[in-house]
Amino acid sequence: MSAVKLLETDRLLLRGLRAADAPFLVELLNTPAWLQYIGDRNVHNQEQALAYLRNGPHKSYSEHGFGLMLVELRAGRQPVG
């Protein structure tokens, strides 16, 4: 499920999270806004990001058929959220 495109626009792609997204997750989950409005998920390195993926989004994909998704720019495939 995580490699499936769920939504595509002229500029954006919404898709499931993959292990290759771990570095981006470390960055995203430690931004000031994330920490202030969502809270610390204790993801401060790539190993913790992979565990977060396994126990969070990937588990939700397999158990419920949906979960957190990644938004990326189609041009350059850069993750933005």
Coordinates of N, CA, C and O in Angstrom, one line a residue:
M1 N 0.8 -1.2 0.0 CA 0.0 0.0 0.0 C 0.8 1.3 0.0 O 0.5 2.2 -0.6
S2 N 2.0 1.3 0.7 CA 2.8 2.5 0.8 C 3.3 3.1 -0.5 O 3.6 4.2 -0.5
A3 N 3.4 2.3 -1.5 CA 3.9 2.8 -2.8 C 2.8 3.3 -3.7 O 3.1 3.8 -4.7
V4 N 1.6 3.1 -3.3 CA 0.4 3.4 -4.1 C 0.2 5.0 -4.1 O 0.2 5.6 -3.1
K5 N 0.0 5.5 -5.3 CA -0.4 6.9 -5.4 C -1.9 7.0 -5.1 O -2.7 6.2 -5.6
L6 N -2.2 7.9 -4.2 CA -3.6 8.1 -3.8 C -4.3 9.3 -4.5 O -5.4 9.2 -4.8
L7 N -3.5 10.3 -4.7 CA -4.0 11.5 -5.3 C -2.9 12.2 -6.0 O -1.8 12.3 -5.6
E8 N -3.2 12.7 -7.2 CA -2.2 13.4 -8.0 C -2.9 14.6 -8.6 O -4.0 14.6 -9.1
T9 N -2.2 15.8 -8.5 CA -2.7 17.0 -9.1 C -1.6 17.5 -10.0 O -0.5 16.8 -10.2
D10 N -1.7 18.6 -10.6 CA -0.7 19.2 -11.5 C 0.6 19.4 -10.8 O 1.7 19.3 -11.4
R11 N 0.5 19.7 -9.5 CA 1.7 20.1 -8.7 C 2.1 19.0 -7.7 O 3.3 19.0 -7.3
L12 N 1.1 18.3 -7.1 CA 1.4 17.5 -6.0 C 1.1 16.0 -6.2 O 0.2 15.7 -7.0
L13 N 1.7 15.2 -5.3 CA 1.4 13.8 -5.3 C 1.2 13.4 -3.8 O 2.0 13.7 -3.0
L14 N 0.1 12.7 -3.5 CA -0.1 12.2 -2.2 C 0.0 10.7 -2.2 O -0.6 10.0 -3.1
R15 N 0.9 10.1 -1.4 CA 1.2 8.7 -1.4 C 1.6 8.2 0.0 O 1.8 9.0 0.9
G16 N 1.6 6.9 0.1 CA 1.9 6.3 1.4 C 3.4 6.5 1.7 O 4.2 6.7 0.8
L17 N 3.7 6.5 2.9 CA 5.1 6.6 3.4 C 5.9 5.4 3.2 O 5.4 4.3 3.3
R18 N 7.2 5.5 2.8 CA 8.1 4.4 2.6 C 9.3 4.6 3.5 O 9.6 5.7 4.0
A19 N 10.1 3.5 3.7 CA 11.3 3.5 4.5 C 12.2 4.6 4.0 O 12.9 5.2 4.8
A20 N 12.3 4.8 2.7 CA 13.2 5.8 2.1 C 12.8 7.2 2.6 O 13.6 8.1 2.4
D21 N 11.6 7.4 3.1 CA 11.2 8.7 3.6 C 11.7 9.0 5.0 O 11.4 10.1 5.6
A22 N 12.4 8.1 5.6 CA 12.9 8.3 7.0 C 13.6 9.6 7.3 O 13.4 10.3 8.2
P23 N 14.6 9.9 6.4 CA 15.3 11.2 6.7 C 14.4 12.4 6.7 O 14.5 13.3 7.5
F24 N 13.4 12.4 5.7 CA 12.5 13.5 5.7 C 11.6 13.5 7.0 O 11.4 14.6 7.6
L25 N 11.2 12.4 7.5 CA 10.4 12.3 8.7 C 11.2 12.8 9.9 O 10.6 13.5 10.8
V26 N 12.5 12.5 10.0 CA 13.3 13.1 11.1 C 13.3 14.6 11.1 O 13.0 15.3 12.1
E27 N 13.4 15.2 9.9 CA 13.4 16.6 9.7 C 12.0 17.2 10.1 O 11.8 18.1 10.9
L28 N 10.9 16.6 9.5 CA 9.6 17.1 9.7 C 9.1 17.0 11.1 O 8.6 18.0 11.7
L29 N 9.3 15.9 11.7 CA 8.8 15.6 13.1 C 9.6 16.4 14.2 O 9.2 16.4 15.3
N30 N 10.6 17.1 13.7 CA 11.4 18.0 14.7 C 11.3 19.5 14.4 O 12.1 20.2 14.9
T31 N 10.4 19.8 13.5 CA 10.3 21.3 13.2 C 9.6 21.9 14.4 O 8.8 21.3 15.1
P32 N 9.8 23.2 14.6 CA 9.2 23.9 15.8 C 7.6 23.8 15.7 O 7.0 23.5 16.8
A33 N 7.0 23.9 14.6 CA 5.6 23.9 14.5 C 5.1 22.5 14.8 O 4.0 22.4 15.5
W34 N 5.7 21.5 14.3 CA 5.3 20.1 14.6 C 5.3 19.9 16.1 O 4.4 19.4 16.7
L35 N 6.5 20.2 16.7 CA 6.6 20.0 18.2 C 5.6 20.8 19.0 O 5.1 20.3 19.9
Q36 N 5.3 22.0 18.5 CA 4.4 22.9 19.3 C 2.9 22.4 19.1 O 2.2 22.3 20.1
Y37 N 2.5 22.0 17.9 CA 1.1 21.8 17.7 C 0.7 20.3 17.7 O -0.4 19.9 17.9
I38 N 1.7 19.4 17.4 CA 1.4 18.0 17.4 C 2.1 17.3 18.6 O 1.5 16.4 19.2
G39 N 3.4 17.6 18.8 CA 4.1 17.1 19.9 C 5.3 16.2 19.5 O 5.3 15.7 18.4
D40 N 6.2 16.0 20.5 CA 7.4 15.2 20.2 C 7.0 13.8 20.1 O 6.4 13.2 21.0
R41 N 7.4 13.2 19.0 CA 7.1 11.8 18.7 C 8.4 10.9 19.0 O 8.4 9.7 18.6
N42 N 9.4 11.5 19.6 CA 10.6 10.9 19.9 C 11.3 10.2 18.7 O 11.7 9.1 18.7
V43 N 11.3 11.0 17.6 CA 11.9 10.5 16.4 C 13.1 11.5 16.1 O 12.8 12.6 15.5
H44 N 14.3 11.1 16.5 CA 15.4 12.1 16.4 C 16.5 11.5 15.5 O 17.6 12.2 15.3
N45 N 16.4 10.3 14.9 CA 17.4 9.8 14.0 C 16.7 8.8 13.1 O 15.5 8.5 13.2
Q46 N 17.4 8.3 12.1 CA 16.8 7.5 11.1 C 16.3 6.1 11.7 O 15.2 5.7 11.2
E47 N 16.9 5.6 12.6 CA 16.5 4.3 13.2 C 15.1 4.5 13.9 O 14.2 3.7 13.8
Q48 N 15.0 5.6 14.6 CA 13.7 5.9 15.3 C 12.6 6.2 14.2 O 11.5 5.9 14.4
A49 N 13.0 6.8 13.1 CA 12.0 7.1 12.1 C 11.5 5.8 11.5 O 10.3 5.7 11.2
L50 N 12.4 4.9 11.2 CA 12.0 3.6 10.7 C 11.0 2.8 11.7 O 10.0 2.2 11.2
A51 N 11.3 2.9 12.9 CA 10.5 2.3 13.9 C 9.1 3.0 14.0 O 8.1 2.4 14.1
Y52 N 9.1 4.3 13.8 CA 7.9 5.1 13.8 C 7.0 4.7 12.6 O 5.8 4.5 12.7
L53 N 7.7 4.5 11.5 CA 7.0 4.0 10.3 C 6.4 2.6 10.5 O 5.2 2.4 10.1
R54 N 7.1 1.7 11.0 CA 6.7 0.3 11.2 C 5.5 0.3 12.2 O 4.5 -0.4 11.9
N55 N 5.6 1.0 13.3 CA 4.6 0.9 14.3 C 3.5 1.9 14.1 O 2.5 1.8 14.9
G56 N 3.6 2.8 13.2 CA 2.5 3.8 13.0 C 1.9 3.7 11.6 O 1.0 2.8 11.4
P57 N 2.4 4.4 10.6 CA 1.7 4.4 9.3 C 1.7 3.0 8.6 O 0.6 2.6 8.2
H58 N 2.8 2.3 8.6 CA 2.7 1.0 8.0 C 1.8 0.0 8.7 O 1.1 -0.8 8.0
K59 N 1.8 0.0 10.0 CA 0.8 -0.8 10.7 C -0.6 -0.4 10.4 O -1.5 -1.3 10.2
S60 N -0.9 0.9 10.3 CA -2.2 1.3 10.0 C -2.6 0.9 8.6 O -3.7 0.5 8.3
Y61 N -1.7 1.0 7.6 CA -1.9 0.6 6.3 C -2.4 -0.9 6.2 O -3.4 -1.2 5.6
S62 N -1.7 -1.7 6.9 CA -2.0 -3.1 6.9 C -3.3 -3.5 7.7 O -4.0 -4.3 7.3
E63 N -3.5 -2.8 8.8 CA -4.6 -3.1 9.7 C -5.9 -2.4 9.2 O -7.0 -3.0 9.4
H64 N -5.8 -1.2 8.7 CA -7.0 -0.4 8.4 C -7.1 -0.1 6.9 O -8.2 0.4 6.5
G65 N -6.1 -0.2 6.1 CA -6.1 0.1 4.7 C -5.8 1.6 4.4 O -6.0 2.0 3.3
F66 N -5.5 2.3 5.5 CA -5.2 3.8 5.3 C -4.3 4.2 6.5 O -4.1 3.5 7.4
G67 N -3.7 5.4 6.3 CA -2.9 5.9 7.4 C -2.3 7.2 6.9 O -2.7 7.8 5.9
L68 N -1.3 7.7 7.7 CA -0.6 9.0 7.3 C 0.0 8.9 5.9 O 0.5 7.8 5.5
M69 N -0.1 10.0 5.2 CA 0.4 10.0 3.8 C 1.5 11.1 3.7 O 1.5 12.0 4.5
L70 N 2.3 11.0 2.6 CA 3.3 12.0 2.3 C 2.8 12.8 1.2 O 2.3 12.3 0.2
V71 N 3.0 14.1 1.2 CA 2.7 15.0 0.1 C 4.1 15.4 -0.5 O 5.0 15.9 0.3
E72 N 4.2 15.3 -1.8 CA 5.4 15.7 -2.4 C 5.1 16.4 -3.7 O 4.1 16.3 -4.3
L73 N 6.1 17.3 -4.0 CA 6.0 18.1 -5.3 C 6.3 17.1 -6.4 O 7.2 16.3 -6.4
R74 N 5.4 17.1 -7.4 CA 5.7 16.2 -8.6 C 7.0 16.6 -9.3 O 7.7 15.7 -9.6
A75 N 7.2 17.9 -9.4 CA 8.5 18.3 -10.0 C 9.6 18.1 -9.0 O 9.7 18.6 -7.9
G76 N 10.5 17.1 -9.3 CA 11.6 16.8 -8.5 C 11.3 15.8 -7.4 O 12.2 15.5 -6.6
R77 N 10.0 15.5 -7.2 CA 9.6 14.5 -6.2 C 10.1 14.9 -4.8 O 10.5 14.0 -4.0
Q78 N 10.0 16.2 -4.5 CA 10.5 16.7 -3.2 C 9.4 16.6 -2.2 O 8.3 17.1 -2.4
P79 N 9.6 15.9 -1.0 CA 8.6 15.9 0.0 C 8.4 17.2 0.7 O 9.4 17.9 0.9
V80 N 7.1 17.6 0.9 CA 6.8 18.9 1.5 C 5.9 18.7 2.8 O 5.7 19.7 3.5
G81 N 5.4 17.6 3.0 CA 4.6 17.4 4.2 C 4.0 16.0 4.3 O 4.2 15.2 3.5

